Amino acid sequence: YRNLSLSSHKLSQAVSKASHIRMPTAPLRLGADAVQSLLKRFGTLRVLELDGIASIGDKIFPLLNQSAAASTLQSLCLHGVSLTYWCTDGLHLEHLQQLTVAGGSVRVALPAFLKKLPLESLTLSQCSSLRDTQLSEIQTTVGTTLKTLNLHQCLRLNRPTLNFAQLERLSLMGSFSLLDLPQLNCPNLLYLDLSFCFRINSTTVEDALKRLPQLRELALVKCPGLHSLTIVHSRLTSINVMWSNALHTLRIKCPHLLKLETAGCVALSTLLLDSVSLQSLSLASLHNLQRLEIQAPLLRSLTLTHCRRLDQVRVDGPDCLEQVVVRDCRTVALRFCKSVRRAIIAEWNERRRRRC
């Protein structure tokens, strides 16, 4: 018993010095007393993730402010939280850099818990109270330090104003009611995600790109409002338009483009691509693709699969094209493309030489 007691004491001391706590996503419901007892034992926490805390309600903020780790917490994630309009307590965590509030019911006014937080990353998911005008409150409270802003499934956003001078990553994924981005002023933005924004159109995307000179990555997954899209940008390296099943024409002129994803674009009939940096391109299951024009002098690998209606193919400038993979495609147009034909013949000759 004496040995077990000593071991238990040492184990308790070791656990109390933990820097990370992640509660399971199982159907576990924590009350205020349980959370308070838990937080009292850890004075050096840097990362805290709590799930199933809806029953605590607005009391969660005072519990966190009075915890032993209030002065050390750097990352906080609250899943299944319930915050009402009458919540007036804020978070007083002087070193908090990452905050995620997801699921549950979030109706609290934003300044109530964002004030005086040195946040670099903020994620709000399923926040039903968030309106267009309230985004200015985020900019006022944490706009000078914020670098990552994720607003997922915020269904009341229509025409938000986004003015963040230091912001580098912005995600509005799942904002089904989003119509336009009339005031998008984020000069340092590197990543933009508008996936599952069903009501945005091509004009909205094209206008937004003109105001984002530093953008590197663009995600437009499952955007049925896109029909004919023209992307002209000097810095973009990655474009993802997967499952945008109404997109029929895509024109891209991005000299630094390295990656293009088009899987699931079943209506795409015309693809015009101009990039001096692209080295590999794979187009699969574009059943309605009829016209393909590529200007990519550094292109080394081209894969075409299940493009059964291909009528016009033009590949200009790929002197270093080494590999061409064609499966279940209409090859009549490919035969008249010199660069493609030359790469296919060279590959056949190499295979014959190896066999011999």
mmCIF file with all atom_site columns, N, CA, C and O in Angstrom, residues 13-46:
data_model
loop_
_atom_site.group_PDB
_atom_site.id
_atom_site.type_symbol
_atom_site.label_atom_id
_atom_site.label_alt_id
_atom_site.label_comp_id
_atom_site.label_asym_id
_atom_site.label_entity_id
_atom_site.label_seq_id
_atom_site.pdbx_PDB_ins_code
_atom_site.Cartn_x
_atom_site.Cartn_y
_atom_site.Cartn_z
_atom_site.occupancy
_atom_site.B_iso_or_equiv
_atom_site.pdbx_formal_charge
_atom_site.auth_seq_id
_atom_site.auth_comp_id
_atom_site.auth_asym_id
_atom_site.auth_atom_id
_atom_site.pdbx_PDB_model_num
ATOM 1   N N  . GLN A 1 13 ? 1.529   14.082 -9.604  1.00 0.00 ? 13 GLN A N  1
ATOM 2   C CA . GLN A 1 13 ? 2.370   15.254 -9.813  1.00 0.00 ? 13 GLN A CA 1
ATOM 3   C C  . GLN A 1 13 ? 2.783   15.385 -11.274 1.00 0.00 ? 13 GLN A C  1
ATOM 4   O O  . GLN A 1 13 ? 2.824   16.485 -11.826 1.00 0.00 ? 13 GLN A O  1
ATOM 5   N N  . ALA A 1 14 ? 3.099   14.248 -11.903 1.00 0.00 ? 14 ALA A N  1
ATOM 6   C CA . ALA A 1 14 ? 3.502   14.285 -13.303 1.00 0.00 ? 14 ALA A CA 1
ATOM 7   C C  . ALA A 1 14 ? 2.354   14.730 -14.197 1.00 0.00 ? 14 ALA A C  1
ATOM 8   O O  . ALA A 1 14 ? 2.534   15.531 -15.117 1.00 0.00 ? 14 ALA A O  1
ATOM 9   N N  . VAL A 1 15 ? 1.154   14.217 -13.935 1.00 0.00 ? 15 VAL A N  1
ATOM 10  C CA . VAL A 1 15 ? -0.009  14.579 -14.739 1.00 0.00 ? 15 VAL A CA 1
ATOM 11  C C  . VAL A 1 15 ? -0.353  16.049 -14.574 1.00 0.00 ? 15 VAL A C  1
ATOM 12  O O  . VAL A 1 15 ? -0.743  16.738 -15.521 1.00 0.00 ? 15 VAL A O  1
ATOM 13  N N  . SER A 1 16 ? -0.196  16.577 -13.356 1.00 0.00 ? 16 SER A N  1
ATOM 14  C CA . SER A 1 16 ? -0.542  17.969 -13.103 1.00 0.00 ? 16 SER A CA 1
ATOM 15  C C  . SER A 1 16 ? 0.353   18.943 -13.858 1.00 0.00 ? 16 SER A C  1
ATOM 16  O O  . SER A 1 16 ? 0.022   20.117 -13.999 1.00 0.00 ? 16 SER A O  1
ATOM 17  N N  . LYS A 1 17 ? 1.487   18.460 -14.368 1.00 0.00 ? 17 LYS A N  1
ATOM 18  C CA . LYS A 1 17 ? 2.395   19.315 -15.132 1.00 0.00 ? 17 LYS A CA 1
ATOM 19  C C  . LYS A 1 17 ? 2.158   19.212 -16.637 1.00 0.00 ? 17 LYS A C  1
ATOM 20  O O  . LYS A 1 17 ? 2.948   19.737 -17.425 1.00 0.00 ? 17 LYS A O  1
ATOM 21  N N  . ALA A 1 18 ? 1.082   18.550 -17.036 1.00 0.00 ? 18 ALA A N  1
ATOM 22  C CA . ALA A 1 18 ? 0.785   18.384 -18.455 1.00 0.00 ? 18 ALA A CA 1
ATOM 23  C C  . ALA A 1 18 ? 0.528   19.735 -19.117 1.00 0.00 ? 18 ALA A C  1
ATOM 24  O O  . ALA A 1 18 ? 0.004   20.663 -18.490 1.00 0.00 ? 18 ALA A O  1
ATOM 25  N N  . SER A 1 19 ? 0.895   19.827 -20.384 1.00 0.00 ? 19 SER A N  1
ATOM 26  C CA . SER A 1 19 ? 0.714   21.077 -21.117 1.00 0.00 ? 19 SER A CA 1
ATOM 27  C C  . SER A 1 19 ? -0.475  21.016 -22.077 1.00 0.00 ? 19 SER A C  1
ATOM 28  O O  . SER A 1 19 ? -0.889  22.054 -22.591 1.00 0.00 ? 19 SER A O  1
ATOM 29  N N  . HIS A 1 20 ? -1.003  19.796 -22.330 1.00 0.00 ? 20 HIS A N  1
ATOM 30  C CA . HIS A 1 20 ? -2.105  19.640 -23.273 1.00 0.00 ? 20 HIS A CA 1
ATOM 31  C C  . HIS A 1 20 ? -3.207  18.802 -22.625 1.00 0.00 ? 20 HIS A C  1
ATOM 32  O O  . HIS A 1 20 ? -2.922  17.771 -22.006 1.00 0.00 ? 20 HIS A O  1
ATOM 33  N N  . ILE A 1 21 ? -4.450  19.235 -22.783 1.00 0.00 ? 21 ILE A N  1
ATOM 34  C CA . ILE A 1 21 ? -5.616  18.442 -22.385 1.00 0.00 ? 21 ILE A CA 1
ATOM 35  C C  . ILE A 1 21 ? -6.593  18.445 -23.552 1.00 0.00 ? 21 ILE A C  1
ATOM 36  O O  . ILE A 1 21 ? -7.011  19.512 -24.025 1.00 0.00 ? 21 ILE A O  1
ATOM 37  N N  . ARG A 1 22 ? -6.946  17.241 -24.016 1.00 0.00 ? 22 ARG A N  1
ATOM 38  C CA . ARG A 1 22 ? -7.924  17.091 -25.085 1.00 0.00 ? 22 ARG A CA 1
ATOM 39  C C  . ARG A 1 22 ? -9.001  16.124 -24.613 1.00 0.00 ? 22 ARG A C  1
ATOM 40  O O  . ARG A 1 22 ? -8.743  14.938 -24.442 1.00 0.00 ? 22 ARG A O  1
ATOM 41  N N  . MET A 1 23 ? -10.197 16.636 -24.404 1.00 0.00 ? 23 MET A N  1
ATOM 42  C CA . MET A 1 23 ? -11.301 15.797 -23.976 1.00 0.00 ? 23 MET A CA 1
ATOM 43  C C  . MET A 1 23 ? -11.813 14.999 -25.166 1.00 0.00 ? 23 MET A C  1
ATOM 44  O O  . MET A 1 23 ? -11.780 15.464 -26.310 1.00 0.00 ? 23 MET A O  1
ATOM 45  N N  . PRO A 1 24 ? -12.300 13.772 -24.951 1.00 0.00 ? 24 PRO A N  1
ATOM 46  C CA . PRO A 1 24 ? -12.772 12.928 -26.060 1.00 0.00 ? 24 PRO A CA 1
ATOM 47  C C  . PRO A 1 24 ? -14.050 13.483 -26.675 1.00 0.00 ? 24 PRO A C  1
ATOM 48  O O  . PRO A 1 24 ? -14.782 14.249 -26.058 1.00 0.00 ? 24 PRO A O  1
ATOM 49  N N  . THR A 1 25 ? -14.309 13.058 -27.922 1.00 0.00 ? 25 THR A N  1
ATOM 50  C CA . THR A 1 25 ? -15.519 13.482 -28.619 1.00 0.00 ? 25 THR A CA 1
ATOM 51  C C  . THR A 1 25 ? -16.686 12.536 -28.361 1.00 0.00 ? 25 THR A C  1
ATOM 52  O O  . THR A 1 25 ? -17.730 12.657 -28.987 1.00 0.00 ? 25 THR A O  1
ATOM 53  N N  . ALA A 1 26 ? -16.500 11.600 -27.441 1.00 0.00 ? 26 ALA A N  1
ATOM 54  C CA . ALA A 1 26 ? -17.579 10.671 -27.082 1.00 0.00 ? 26 ALA A CA 1
ATOM 55  C C  . ALA A 1 26 ? -18.702 11.441 -26.398 1.00 0.00 ? 26 ALA A C  1
ATOM 56  O O  . ALA A 1 26 ? -18.511 12.579 -25.963 1.00 0.00 ? 26 ALA A O  1
ATOM 57  N N  . PRO A 1 27 ? -19.898 10.847 -26.276 1.00 0.00 ? 27 PRO A N  1
ATOM 58  C CA . PRO A 1 27 ? -21.022 11.548 -25.651 1.00 0.00 ? 27 PRO A CA 1
ATOM 59  C C  . PRO A 1 27 ? -20.811 11.742 -24.143 1.00 0.00 ? 27 PRO A C  1
ATOM 60  O O  . PRO A 1 27 ? -21.512 11.178 -23.311 1.00 0.00 ? 27 PRO A O  1
ATOM 61  N N  . LEU A 1 28 ? -19.816 12.555 -23.796 1.00 0.00 ? 28 LEU A N  1
ATOM 62  C CA . LEU A 1 28 ? -19.505 12.850 -22.407 1.00 0.00 ? 28 LEU A CA 1
ATOM 63  C C  . LEU A 1 28 ? -19.959 14.267 -22.102 1.00 0.00 ? 28 LEU A C  1
ATOM 64  O O  . LEU A 1 28 ? -19.612 15.204 -22.820 1.00 0.00 ? 28 LEU A O  1
ATOM 65  N N  . ARG A 1 29 ? -20.737 14.463 -21.066 1.00 0.00 ? 29 ARG A N  1
ATOM 66  C CA . ARG A 1 29 ? -21.250 15.769 -20.711 1.00 0.00 ? 29 ARG A CA 1
ATOM 67  C C  . ARG A 1 29 ? -20.634 16.208 -19.394 1.00 0.00 ? 29 ARG A C  1
ATOM 68  O O  . ARG A 1 29 ? -20.775 15.523 -18.374 1.00 0.00 ? 29 ARG A O  1
ATOM 69  N N  . LEU A 1 30 ? -19.942 17.346 -19.422 1.00 0.00 ? 30 LEU A N  1
ATOM 70  C CA . LEU A 1 30 ? -19.255 17.847 -18.244 1.00 0.00 ? 30 LEU A CA 1
ATOM 71  C C  . LEU A 1 30 ? -20.048 18.981 -17.622 1.00 0.00 ? 30 LEU A C  1
ATOM 72  O O  . LEU A 1 30 ? -20.507 19.895 -18.315 1.00 0.00 ? 30 LEU A O  1
ATOM 73  N N  . GLY A 1 31 ? -20.183 18.938 -16.293 1.00 0.00 ? 31 GLY A N  1
ATOM 74  C CA . GLY A 1 31 ? -20.825 20.019 -15.568 1.00 0.00 ? 31 GLY A CA 1
ATOM 75  C C  . GLY A 1 31 ? -19.814 21.050 -15.129 1.00 0.00 ? 31 GLY A C  1
ATOM 76  O O  . GLY A 1 31 ? -18.599 20.867 -15.252 1.00 0.00 ? 31 GLY A O  1
ATOM 77  N N  . ALA A 1 32 ? -20.307 22.142 -14.552 1.00 0.00 ? 32 ALA A N  1
ATOM 78  C CA . ALA A 1 32 ? -19.423 23.227 -14.128 1.00 0.00 ? 32 ALA A CA 1
ATOM 79  C C  . ALA A 1 32 ? -18.472 22.767 -13.025 1.00 0.00 ? 32 ALA A C  1
ATOM 80  O O  . ALA A 1 32 ? -17.287 23.130 -13.023 1.00 0.00 ? 32 ALA A O  1
ATOM 81  N N  . ASP A 1 33 ? -18.979 21.971 -12.088 1.00 0.00 ? 33 ASP A N  1
ATOM 82  C CA . ASP A 1 33 ? -18.128 21.500 -10.987 1.00 0.00 ? 33 ASP A CA 1
ATOM 83  C C  . ASP A 1 33 ? -17.020 20.593 -11.495 1.00 0.00 ? 33 ASP A C  1
ATOM 84  O O  . ASP A 1 33 ? -15.873 20.679 -11.023 1.00 0.00 ? 33 ASP A O  1
ATOM 85  N N  . ALA A 1 34 ? -17.335 19.734 -12.451 1.00 0.00 ? 34 ALA A N  1
ATOM 86  C CA . ALA A 1 34 ? -16.326 18.828 -12.986 1.00 0.00 ? 34 ALA A CA 1
ATOM 87  C C  . ALA A 1 34 ? -15.236 19.598 -13.720 1.00 0.00 ? 34 ALA A C  1
ATOM 88  O O  . ALA A 1 34 ? -14.045 19.310 -13.573 1.00 0.00 ? 34 ALA A O  1
ATOM 89  N N  . VAL A 1 35 ? -15.617 20.585 -14.523 1.00 0.00 ? 35 VAL A N  1
ATOM 90  C CA . VAL A 1 35 ? -14.627 21.383 -15.244 1.00 0.00 ? 35 VAL A CA 1
ATOM 91  C C  . VAL A 1 35 ? -13.781 22.198 -14.283 1.00 0.00 ? 35 VAL A C  1
ATOM 92  O O  . VAL A 1 35 ? -12.558 22.303 -14.428 1.00 0.00 ? 35 VAL A O  1
ATOM 93  N N  . GLN A 1 36 ? -14.405 22.777 -13.259 1.00 0.00 ? 36 GLN A N  1
ATOM 94  C CA . GLN A 1 36 ? -13.655 23.562 -12.279 1.00 0.00 ? 36 GLN A CA 1
ATOM 95  C C  . GLN A 1 36 ? -12.653 22.702 -11.529 1.00 0.00 ? 36 GLN A C  1
ATOM 96  O O  . GLN A 1 36 ? -11.501 23.102 -11.314 1.00 0.00 ? 36 GLN A O  1
ATOM 97  N N  . SER A 1 37 ? -13.081 21.497 -11.128 1.00 0.00 ? 37 SER A N  1
ATOM 98  C CA . SER A 1 37 ? -12.166 20.579 -10.441 1.00 0.00 ? 37 SER A CA 1
ATOM 99  C C  . SER A 1 37 ? -11.026 20.144 -11.346 1.00 0.00 ? 37 SER A C  1
ATOM 100 O O  . SER A 1 37 ? -9.881  20.005 -10.901 1.00 0.00 ? 37 SER A O  1
ATOM 101 N N  . LEU A 1 38 ? -11.335 19.949 -12.622 1.00 0.00 ? 38 LEU A N  1
ATOM 102 C CA . LEU A 1 38 ? -10.311 19.528 -13.569 1.00 0.00 ? 38 LEU A CA 1
ATOM 103 C C  . LEU A 1 38 ? -9.262  20.615 -13.776 1.00 0.00 ? 38 LEU A C  1
ATOM 104 O O  . LEU A 1 38 ? -8.053  20.356 -13.739 1.00 0.00 ? 38 LEU A O  1
ATOM 105 N N  . LEU A 1 39 ? -9.705  21.838 -13.976 1.00 0.00 ? 39 LEU A N  1
ATOM 106 C CA . LEU A 1 39 ? -8.783  22.922 -14.288 1.00 0.00 ? 39 LEU A CA 1
ATOM 107 C C  . LEU A 1 39 ? -7.923  23.328 -13.096 1.00 0.00 ? 39 LEU A C  1
ATOM 108 O O  . LEU A 1 39 ? -6.835  23.879 -13.282 1.00 0.00 ? 39 LEU A O  1
ATOM 109 N N  . LYS A 1 40 ? -8.378  23.064 -11.887 1.00 0.00 ? 40 LYS A N  1
ATOM 110 C CA . LYS A 1 40 ? -7.590  23.411 -10.702 1.00 0.00 ? 40 LYS A CA 1
ATOM 111 C C  . LYS A 1 40 ? -6.309  22.596 -10.599 1.00 0.00 ? 40 LYS A C  1
ATOM 112 O O  . LYS A 1 40 ? -5.338  23.028 -9.978  1.00 0.00 ? 40 LYS A O  1
ATOM 113 N N  . ARG A 1 41 ? -6.294  21.429 -11.225 1.00 0.00 ? 41 ARG A N  1
ATOM 114 C CA . ARG A 1 41 ? -5.150  20.529 -11.073 1.00 0.00 ? 41 ARG A CA 1
ATOM 115 C C  . ARG A 1 41 ? -4.021  20.836 -12.044 1.00 0.00 ? 41 ARG A C  1
ATOM 116 O O  . ARG A 1 41 ? -2.933  20.283 -11.895 1.00 0.00 ? 41 ARG A O  1
ATOM 117 N N  . PHE A 1 42 ? -4.276  21.694 -13.027 1.00 0.00 ? 42 PHE A N  1
ATOM 118 C CA . PHE A 1 42 ? -3.274  21.938 -14.065 1.00 0.00 ? 42 PHE A CA 1
ATOM 119 C C  . PHE A 1 42 ? -2.931  23.415 -14.106 1.00 0.00 ? 42 PHE A C  1
ATOM 120 O O  . PHE A 1 42 ? -3.770  24.246 -14.453 1.00 0.00 ? 42 PHE A O  1
ATOM 121 N N  . GLY A 1 43 ? -1.698  23.710 -13.774 1.00 0.00 ? 43 GLY A N  1
ATOM 122 C CA . GLY A 1 43 ? -1.269  25.101 -13.732 1.00 0.00 ? 43 GLY A CA 1
ATOM 123 C C  . GLY A 1 43 ? -0.347  25.508 -14.855 1.00 0.00 ? 43 GLY A C  1
ATOM 124 O O  . GLY A 1 43 ? 0.063   26.669 -14.928 1.00 0.00 ? 43 GLY A O  1
ATOM 125 N N  . THR A 1 44 ? 0.006   24.554 -15.737 1.00 0.00 ? 44 THR A N  1
ATOM 126 C CA . THR A 1 44 ? 0.947   24.867 -16.816 1.00 0.00 ? 44 THR A CA 1
ATOM 127 C C  . THR A 1 44 ? 0.367   24.541 -18.187 1.00 0.00 ? 44 THR A C  1
ATOM 128 O O  . THR A 1 44 ? 1.104   24.315 -19.140 1.00 0.00 ? 44 THR A O  1
ATOM 129 N N  . LEU A 1 45 ? -0.945  24.532 -18.299 1.00 0.00 ? 45 LEU A N  1
ATOM 130 C CA . LEU A 1 45 ? -1.588  24.192 -19.567 1.00 0.00 ? 45 LEU A CA 1
ATOM 131 C C  . LEU A 1 45 ? -1.289  25.238 -20.636 1.00 0.00 ? 45 LEU A C  1
ATOM 132 O O  . LEU A 1 45 ? -1.320  26.437 -20.379 1.00 0.00 ? 45 LEU A O  1
ATOM 133 N N  . ARG A 1 46 ? -1.015  24.739 -21.842 1.00 0.00 ? 46 ARG A N  1
ATOM 134 C CA . ARG A 1 46 ? -0.875  25.626 -22.994 1.00 0.00 ? 46 ARG A CA 1
ATOM 135 C C  . ARG A 1 46 ? -1.964  25.358 -24.032 1.00 0.00 ? 46 ARG A C  1
ATOM 136 O O  . ARG A 1 46 ? -2.321  26.261 -24.780 1.00 0.00 ? 46 ARG A O  1
#
